[in-house]
Structures are given as C-alpha cells and as structure tokens.
mmCIF file of C-alpha atoms and ligand atoms in Angstrom:
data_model
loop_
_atom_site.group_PDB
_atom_site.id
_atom_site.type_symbol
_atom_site.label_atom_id
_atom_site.label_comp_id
_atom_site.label_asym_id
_atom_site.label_seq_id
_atom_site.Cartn_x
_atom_site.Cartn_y
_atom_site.Cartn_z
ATOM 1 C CA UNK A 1 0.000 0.000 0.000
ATOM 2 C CA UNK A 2 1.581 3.141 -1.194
ATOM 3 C CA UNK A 3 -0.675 6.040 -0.163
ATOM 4 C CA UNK A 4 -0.946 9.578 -0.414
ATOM 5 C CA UNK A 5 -4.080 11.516 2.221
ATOM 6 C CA UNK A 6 -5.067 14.924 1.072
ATOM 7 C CA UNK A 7 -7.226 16.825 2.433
ATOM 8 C CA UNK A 8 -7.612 20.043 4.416
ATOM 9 C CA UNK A 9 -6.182 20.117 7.886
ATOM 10 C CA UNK A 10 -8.295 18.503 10.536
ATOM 11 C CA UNK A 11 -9.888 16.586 7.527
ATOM 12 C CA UNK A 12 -8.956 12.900 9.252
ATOM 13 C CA UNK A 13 -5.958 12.986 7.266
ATOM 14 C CA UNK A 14 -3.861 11.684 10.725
ATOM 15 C CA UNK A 15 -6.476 9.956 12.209
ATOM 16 C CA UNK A 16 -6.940 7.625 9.226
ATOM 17 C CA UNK A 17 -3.221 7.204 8.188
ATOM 18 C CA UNK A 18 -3.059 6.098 11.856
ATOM 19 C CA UNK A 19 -5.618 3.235 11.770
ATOM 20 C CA UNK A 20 -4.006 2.258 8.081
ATOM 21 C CA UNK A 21 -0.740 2.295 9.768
ATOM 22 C CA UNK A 22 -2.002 -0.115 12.824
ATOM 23 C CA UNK A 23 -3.519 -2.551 10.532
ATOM 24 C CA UNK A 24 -1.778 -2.717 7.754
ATOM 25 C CA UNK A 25 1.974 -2.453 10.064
ATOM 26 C CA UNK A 26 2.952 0.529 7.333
ATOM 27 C CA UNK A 27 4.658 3.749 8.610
ATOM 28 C CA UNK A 28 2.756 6.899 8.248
ATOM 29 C CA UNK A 29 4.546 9.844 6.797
ATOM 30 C CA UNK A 30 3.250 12.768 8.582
ATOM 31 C CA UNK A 31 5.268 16.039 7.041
ATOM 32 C CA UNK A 32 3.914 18.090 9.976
ATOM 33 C CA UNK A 33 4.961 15.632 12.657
ATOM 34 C CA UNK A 34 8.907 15.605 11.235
ATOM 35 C CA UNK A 35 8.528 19.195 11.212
ATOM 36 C CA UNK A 36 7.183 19.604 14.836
ATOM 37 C CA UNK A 37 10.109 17.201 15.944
ATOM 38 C CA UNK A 38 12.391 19.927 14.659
ATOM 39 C CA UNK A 39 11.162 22.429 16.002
ATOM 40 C CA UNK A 40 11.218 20.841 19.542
ATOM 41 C CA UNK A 41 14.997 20.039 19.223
ATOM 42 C CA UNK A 42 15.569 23.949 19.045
ATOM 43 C CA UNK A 43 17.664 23.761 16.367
ATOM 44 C CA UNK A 44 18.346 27.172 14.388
ATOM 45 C CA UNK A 45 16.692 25.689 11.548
ATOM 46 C CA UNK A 46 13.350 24.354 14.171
ATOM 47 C CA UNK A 47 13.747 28.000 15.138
ATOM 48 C CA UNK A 48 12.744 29.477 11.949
ATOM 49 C CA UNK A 49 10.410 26.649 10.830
ATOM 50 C CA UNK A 50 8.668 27.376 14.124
ATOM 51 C CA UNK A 51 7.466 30.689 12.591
ATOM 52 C CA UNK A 52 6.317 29.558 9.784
ATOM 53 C CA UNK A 53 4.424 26.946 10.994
ATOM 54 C CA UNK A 54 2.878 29.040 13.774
ATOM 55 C CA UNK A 55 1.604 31.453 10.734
ATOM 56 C CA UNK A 56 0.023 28.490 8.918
ATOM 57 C CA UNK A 57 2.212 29.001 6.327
ATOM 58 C CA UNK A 58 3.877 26.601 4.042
ATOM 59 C CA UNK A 59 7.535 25.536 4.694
ATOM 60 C CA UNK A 60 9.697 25.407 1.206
ATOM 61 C CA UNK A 61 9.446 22.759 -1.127
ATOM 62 C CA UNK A 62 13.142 22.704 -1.436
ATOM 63 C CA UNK A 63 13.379 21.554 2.144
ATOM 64 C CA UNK A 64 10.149 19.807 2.549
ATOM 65 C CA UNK A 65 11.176 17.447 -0.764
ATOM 66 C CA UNK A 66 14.863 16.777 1.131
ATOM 67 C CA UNK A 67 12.953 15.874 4.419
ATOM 68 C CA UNK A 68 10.554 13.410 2.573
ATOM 69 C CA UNK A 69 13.099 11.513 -0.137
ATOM 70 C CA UNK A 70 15.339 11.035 2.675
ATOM 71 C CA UNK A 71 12.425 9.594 4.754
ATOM 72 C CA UNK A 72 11.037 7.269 1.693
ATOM 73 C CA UNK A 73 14.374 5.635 1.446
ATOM 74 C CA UNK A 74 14.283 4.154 4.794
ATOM 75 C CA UNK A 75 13.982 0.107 4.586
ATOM 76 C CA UNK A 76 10.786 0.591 6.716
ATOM 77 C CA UNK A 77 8.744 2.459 3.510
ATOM 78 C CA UNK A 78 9.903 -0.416 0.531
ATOM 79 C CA UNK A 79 6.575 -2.233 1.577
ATOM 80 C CA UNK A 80 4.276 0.751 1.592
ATOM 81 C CA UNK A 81 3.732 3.834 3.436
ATOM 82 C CA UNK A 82 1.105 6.712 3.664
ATOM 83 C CA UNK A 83 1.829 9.746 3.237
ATOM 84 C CA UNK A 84 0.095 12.278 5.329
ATOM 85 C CA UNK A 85 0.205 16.354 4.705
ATOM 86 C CA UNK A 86 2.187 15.601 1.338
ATOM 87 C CA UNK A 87 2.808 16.787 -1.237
ATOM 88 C CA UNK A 88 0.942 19.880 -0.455
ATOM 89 C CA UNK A 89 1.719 22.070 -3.362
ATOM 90 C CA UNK A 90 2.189 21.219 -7.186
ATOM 91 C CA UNK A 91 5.832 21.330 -6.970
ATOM 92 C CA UNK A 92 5.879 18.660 -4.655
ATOM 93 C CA UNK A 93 3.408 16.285 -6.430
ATOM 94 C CA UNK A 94 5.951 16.906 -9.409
ATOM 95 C CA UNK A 95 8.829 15.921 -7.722
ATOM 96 C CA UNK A 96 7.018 13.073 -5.654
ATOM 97 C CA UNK A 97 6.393 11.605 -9.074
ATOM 98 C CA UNK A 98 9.418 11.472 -10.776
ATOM 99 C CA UNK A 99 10.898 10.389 -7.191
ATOM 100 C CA UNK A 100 8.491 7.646 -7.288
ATOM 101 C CA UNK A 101 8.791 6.607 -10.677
ATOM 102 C CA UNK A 102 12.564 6.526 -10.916
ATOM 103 C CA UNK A 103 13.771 5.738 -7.404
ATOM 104 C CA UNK A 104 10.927 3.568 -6.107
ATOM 105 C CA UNK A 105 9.428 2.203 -9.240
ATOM 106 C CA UNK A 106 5.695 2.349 -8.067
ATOM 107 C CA UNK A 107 2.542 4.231 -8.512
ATOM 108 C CA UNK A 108 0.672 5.456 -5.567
ATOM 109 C CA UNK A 109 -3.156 5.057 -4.176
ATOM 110 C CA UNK A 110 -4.225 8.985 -4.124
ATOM 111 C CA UNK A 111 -7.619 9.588 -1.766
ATOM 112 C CA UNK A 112 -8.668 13.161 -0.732
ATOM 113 C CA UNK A 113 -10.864 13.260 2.180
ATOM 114 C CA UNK A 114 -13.346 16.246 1.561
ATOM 115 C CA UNK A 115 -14.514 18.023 4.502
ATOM 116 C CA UNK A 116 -16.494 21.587 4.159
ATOM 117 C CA UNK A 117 -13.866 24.887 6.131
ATOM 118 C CA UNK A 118 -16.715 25.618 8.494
ATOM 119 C CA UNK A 119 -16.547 21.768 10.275
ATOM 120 C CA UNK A 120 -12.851 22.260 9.668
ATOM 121 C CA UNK A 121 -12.920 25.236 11.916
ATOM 122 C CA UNK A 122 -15.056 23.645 14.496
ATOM 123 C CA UNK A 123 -12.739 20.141 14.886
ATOM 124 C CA UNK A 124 -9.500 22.102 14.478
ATOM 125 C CA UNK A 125 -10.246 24.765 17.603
ATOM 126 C CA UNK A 126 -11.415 21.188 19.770
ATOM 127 C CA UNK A 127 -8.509 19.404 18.440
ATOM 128 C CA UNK A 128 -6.046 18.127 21.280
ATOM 129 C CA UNK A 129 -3.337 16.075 20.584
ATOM 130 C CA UNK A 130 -1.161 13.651 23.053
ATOM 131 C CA UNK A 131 2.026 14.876 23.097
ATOM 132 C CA UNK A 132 3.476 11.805 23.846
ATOM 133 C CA UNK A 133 1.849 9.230 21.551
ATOM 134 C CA UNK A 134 0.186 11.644 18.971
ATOM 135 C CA UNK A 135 -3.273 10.451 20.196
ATOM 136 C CA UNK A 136 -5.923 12.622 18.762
ATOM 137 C CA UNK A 137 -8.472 14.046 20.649
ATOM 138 C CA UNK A 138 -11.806 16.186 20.082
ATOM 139 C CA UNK A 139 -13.169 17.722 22.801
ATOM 140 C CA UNK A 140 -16.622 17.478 21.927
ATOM 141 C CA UNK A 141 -17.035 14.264 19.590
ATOM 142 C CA UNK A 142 -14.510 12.051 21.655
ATOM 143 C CA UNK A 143 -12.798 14.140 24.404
ATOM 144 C CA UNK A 144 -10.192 12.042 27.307
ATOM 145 C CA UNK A 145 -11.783 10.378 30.445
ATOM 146 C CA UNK A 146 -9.845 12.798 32.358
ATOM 147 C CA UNK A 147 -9.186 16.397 31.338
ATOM 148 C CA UNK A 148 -6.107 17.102 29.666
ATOM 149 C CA UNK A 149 -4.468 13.342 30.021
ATOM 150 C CA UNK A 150 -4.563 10.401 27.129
ATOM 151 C CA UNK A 151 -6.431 7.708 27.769
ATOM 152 C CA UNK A 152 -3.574 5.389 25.815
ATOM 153 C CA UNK A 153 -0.899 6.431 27.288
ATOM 154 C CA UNK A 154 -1.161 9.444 30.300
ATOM 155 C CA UNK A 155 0.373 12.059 28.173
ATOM 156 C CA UNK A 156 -0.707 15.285 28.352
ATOM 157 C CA UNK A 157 -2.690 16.755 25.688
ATOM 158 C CA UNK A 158 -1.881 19.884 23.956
ATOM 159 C CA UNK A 159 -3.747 22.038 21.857
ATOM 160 C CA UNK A 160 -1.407 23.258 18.850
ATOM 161 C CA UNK A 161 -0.442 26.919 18.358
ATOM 162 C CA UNK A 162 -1.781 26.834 14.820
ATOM 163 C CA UNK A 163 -4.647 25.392 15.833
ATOM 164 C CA UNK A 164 -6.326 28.656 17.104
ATOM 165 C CA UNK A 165 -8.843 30.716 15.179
ATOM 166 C CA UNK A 166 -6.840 32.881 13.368
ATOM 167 C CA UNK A 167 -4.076 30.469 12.466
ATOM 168 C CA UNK A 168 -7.045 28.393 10.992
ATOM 169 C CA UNK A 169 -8.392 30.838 8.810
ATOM 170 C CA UNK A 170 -4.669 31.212 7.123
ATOM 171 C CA UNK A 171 -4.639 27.820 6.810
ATOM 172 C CA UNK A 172 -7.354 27.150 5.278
ATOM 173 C CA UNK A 173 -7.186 29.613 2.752
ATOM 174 C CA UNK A 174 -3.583 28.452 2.041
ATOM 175 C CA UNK A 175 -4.419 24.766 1.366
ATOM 176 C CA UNK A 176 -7.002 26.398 -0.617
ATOM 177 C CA UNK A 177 -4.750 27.890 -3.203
ATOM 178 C CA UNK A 178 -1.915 25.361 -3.054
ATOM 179 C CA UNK A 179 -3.384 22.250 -1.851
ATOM 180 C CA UNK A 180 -6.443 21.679 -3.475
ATOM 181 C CA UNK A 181 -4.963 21.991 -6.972
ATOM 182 C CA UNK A 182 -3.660 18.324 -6.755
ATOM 183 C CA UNK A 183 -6.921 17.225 -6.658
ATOM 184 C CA UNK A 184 -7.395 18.193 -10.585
ATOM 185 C CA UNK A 185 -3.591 17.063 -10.665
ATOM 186 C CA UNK A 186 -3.913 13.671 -9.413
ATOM 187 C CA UNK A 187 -7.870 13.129 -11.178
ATOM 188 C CA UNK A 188 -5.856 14.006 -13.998
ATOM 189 C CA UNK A 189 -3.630 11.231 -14.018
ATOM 190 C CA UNK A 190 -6.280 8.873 -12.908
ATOM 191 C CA UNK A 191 -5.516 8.168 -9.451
ATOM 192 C CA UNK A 192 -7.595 10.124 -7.560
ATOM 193 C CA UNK A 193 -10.620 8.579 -5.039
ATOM 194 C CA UNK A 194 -12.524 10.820 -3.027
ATOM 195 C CA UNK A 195 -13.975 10.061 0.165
ATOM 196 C CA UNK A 196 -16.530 11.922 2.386
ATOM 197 C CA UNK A 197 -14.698 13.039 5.654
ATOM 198 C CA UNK A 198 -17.814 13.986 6.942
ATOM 199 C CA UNK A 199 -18.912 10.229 8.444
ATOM 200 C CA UNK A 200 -18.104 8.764 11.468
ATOM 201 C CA UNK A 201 -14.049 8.333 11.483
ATOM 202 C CA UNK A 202 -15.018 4.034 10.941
ATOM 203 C CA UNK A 203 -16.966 4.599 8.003
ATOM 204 C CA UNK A 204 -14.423 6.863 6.354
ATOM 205 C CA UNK A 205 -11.780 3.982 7.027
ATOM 206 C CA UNK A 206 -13.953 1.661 5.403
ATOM 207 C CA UNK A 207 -14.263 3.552 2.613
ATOM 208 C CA UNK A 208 -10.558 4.572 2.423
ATOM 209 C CA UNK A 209 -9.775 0.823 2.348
ATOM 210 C CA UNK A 210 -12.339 0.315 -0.328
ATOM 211 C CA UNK A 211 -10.365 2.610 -2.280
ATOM 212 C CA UNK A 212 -6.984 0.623 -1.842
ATOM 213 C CA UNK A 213 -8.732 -2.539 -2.636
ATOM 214 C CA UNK A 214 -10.194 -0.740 -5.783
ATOM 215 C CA UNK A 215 -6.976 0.419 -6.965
ATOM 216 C CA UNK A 216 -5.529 -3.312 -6.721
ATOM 217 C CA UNK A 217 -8.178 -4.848 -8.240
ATOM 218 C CA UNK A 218 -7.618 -2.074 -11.359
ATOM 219 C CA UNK A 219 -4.527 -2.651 -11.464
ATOM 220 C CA UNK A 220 -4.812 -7.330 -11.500
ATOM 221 C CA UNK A 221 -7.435 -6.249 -14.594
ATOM 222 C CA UNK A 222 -10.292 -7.527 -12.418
ATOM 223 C CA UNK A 223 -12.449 -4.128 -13.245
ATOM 224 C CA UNK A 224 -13.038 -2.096 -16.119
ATOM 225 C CA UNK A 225 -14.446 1.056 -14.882
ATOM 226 C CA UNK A 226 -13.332 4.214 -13.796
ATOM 227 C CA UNK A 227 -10.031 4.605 -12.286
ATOM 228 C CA UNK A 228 -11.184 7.874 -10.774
ATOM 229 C CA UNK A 229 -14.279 7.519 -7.724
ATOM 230 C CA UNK A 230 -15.568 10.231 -6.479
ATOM 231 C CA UNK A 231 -18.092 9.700 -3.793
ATOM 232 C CA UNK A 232 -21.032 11.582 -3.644
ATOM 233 C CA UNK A 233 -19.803 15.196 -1.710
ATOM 234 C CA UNK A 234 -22.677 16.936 0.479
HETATM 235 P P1 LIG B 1 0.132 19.488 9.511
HETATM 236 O O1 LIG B 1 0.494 18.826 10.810
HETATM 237 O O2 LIG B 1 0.163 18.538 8.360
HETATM 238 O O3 LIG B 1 -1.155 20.268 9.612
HETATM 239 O O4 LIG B 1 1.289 20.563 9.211
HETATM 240 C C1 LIG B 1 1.573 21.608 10.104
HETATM 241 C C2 LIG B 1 2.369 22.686 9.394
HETATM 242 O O5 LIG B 1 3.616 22.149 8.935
HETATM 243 C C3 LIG B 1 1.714 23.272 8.153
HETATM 244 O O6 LIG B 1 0.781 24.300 8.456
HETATM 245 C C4 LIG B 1 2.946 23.812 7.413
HETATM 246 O O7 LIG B 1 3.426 24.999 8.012
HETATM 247 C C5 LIG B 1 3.983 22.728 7.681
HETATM 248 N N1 LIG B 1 3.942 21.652 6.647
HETATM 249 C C6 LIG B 1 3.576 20.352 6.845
HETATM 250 N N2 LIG B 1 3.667 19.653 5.721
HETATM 251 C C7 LIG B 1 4.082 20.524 4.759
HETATM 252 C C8 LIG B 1 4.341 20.401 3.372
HETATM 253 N N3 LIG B 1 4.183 19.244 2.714
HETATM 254 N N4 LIG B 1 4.757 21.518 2.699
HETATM 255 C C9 LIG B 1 4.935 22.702 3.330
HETATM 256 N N5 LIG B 1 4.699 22.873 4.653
HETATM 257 C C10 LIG B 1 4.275 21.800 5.376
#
C-alpha cells in the first residue's frame, strides 16, 4: 500500500493514516509531525520553521522534498507507506512523481478526504493532541476520560499553536490555493478517489480501504471502470 491523504487540515488525514498504519503495520509519513520534531529540538533551523508553521504558512518545497526523499528511502517504507500532509503544493506532487517513478518504481493510491472549512474550523479549535503518543483528541465528539491526560498512554494533551482561530483561517485559505490543486492534478492522471470526511471516522476507514482494494483490483485487470471515484460530496 503506497498512499498519499489529502485533504484540508483537521480533515482525518492523521487519524486515518493512523488506523491504516495499525492494521496494515505501514509507517505513516506525517510532514507536519517531522517538522514539529524539529522544532522541539531547538535547532536554528526548528527556530525558523517554528514561525512559519505558527503562521500556517507553508515551509519550502526545497526543504520539505529533502525531508521526505530522505524519509522514503528508509527500509521501513519499501513495503508501503502513507503519506500524510504531502505533497501539499504542485511542486511537490511533481517531484514526488518522478521520485516515485525513478527511485521507487511504483505508482501510488491517491484519496482526498473532503470536509467543508466551516466543520474544519469547528474540529480544528477542539482538536487536542497527546504529546506523547500523537493520540488525537476532540473535545466534543470524543474528548479524554480525564481532562487534559490520554487515555492510551497518560500524556498530556496539547492544543497546537496553529490550531487557534486565526491560524485556521490562514490555513485554510492556504491549502485552498496550493493544496487543493492536486486534486485536478492527481484526477488528472487517474488516481484520484474521493472520500466523504464527513462520516463517522469508521466509516471513512472503510471507505478509504475500499479505495486501496479498488486500486488493486484495477490494477490485476479484475475491473473495467473508472479509475477515478468520487463519492457523492454533500
Ligand atoms: P500538519 O500537521 O500537516 O497540519 O502541518 C503543520 C504545518 O507544517 C503546516 O501548516 C505547514 O506549516 C507545515 N507543513 C507540513 N507539511 C508541509 C508540506 N508538505 N509543505 C509545506 N509545509 C508543510
């Protein structure tokens, strides 16, 4: 399984990539997680990533596509992996593919998980996350049984400095113009499925799986139709 999850932030993008990565034993890529690990090491270069990110802007592609070949050539992605919060900008789609197609020799599963900005806005502002074992919370569809602790592993929770209001708003409007381009970039090249983030987070895994199993079944000639699915959006 060789996946890539767009979608807006707080779409499910980490939530599903997690449950993909428990059953299927494949590591999830998470470009904001690396990031966030290099920013807590202090480094100069965490230093001025750190205001960036805390803008909701995007970091470079220059430095985002280093961070991510490097990552993909790790023994632990030759069986699959799932990218989550890349490629995030056409650039990087661009250089994803010819990575993929020269270094890794393999096409990728593409499924964007469409979720409307004003129920983005609501789950981002309740969004906590353990710091400790990446846990995510909401706090009003499935908060902790106690306040401020995970339930997995007793790590606090924090709520992330771009996850407030106003940090949201950039956001959004950034993965707006450079995000949600590679949707007509990946329909393009026939790999895109789209899946209705809107459901309850076990009904958008099942249909994120069917979209896997789809793809391999195109791909062993066992269906003729449309490479491209796009579920019904509300
Ligand atoms: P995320 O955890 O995926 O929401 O990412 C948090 C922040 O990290 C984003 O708002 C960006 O500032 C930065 N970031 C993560 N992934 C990328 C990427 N592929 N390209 C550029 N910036 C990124």
């Amino acid at each position: 399984m060789f996946a890539i999850l767009l979608g807006a932030p707080g779409a499910g993008k980490g939530t599903q990539a997690q449950l993909l990565m428990k059953k299927y034993g494949i590591p999830q890529i998470s470009t904001g997680d690396m990031l966030r690990s290099e920013v807590a090491q202090g480094t100069a270069l965490g230093k001025q990533l750190h205001e960036i990110m805390k803008r909701g802007d995007l970091v470079p592609d220059a430095l985002i596509m280093q961070i991510v070949e490097k990552r993909l050539q790790a023994p632990d992605c030759f069986n699959g992996f799932i990218l989550d919060g890349f490629p995030r900008t056409i650039p990087q789609a661009e250089e994803l593919s010819k990575f993929l197609k020269h270094k890794m020799h393999i096409d990728i599963t593409v499924v964007d998980i469409s979720v409307q900005d004003d129920v983005i806005i609501d789950r981002l502002a309740n969004r906590r996350v353990c710091g400790t074992c990446k846990k995510v919370y909401s706090l009003t569809v499935n908060p902790p049984i106690v306040d401020g602790k995970c339930d997995r592993c007793d790590g606090e929770l924090k709520h992330r400095a771009d996850d407030q209001v106003e940090t949201i708003k950039n956001r959004l409007n950034v993965y707006h113009d450079n995000t949600a381009p590679l949707i007509r970039f990946y329909r393009s090249k026939k790999l895109l499925h789209r899946v209705n983030g809107l459901q309850k987070v076990d009904d958008v895994f099942r249909e994120v799986e069917k979209c896997f199993n789809m793809n391999k079944n195109a791909k062993e000639g066992y269906t003729t139709g449309r490479a491209v699915v796009e579920a019904p959006m509300n």
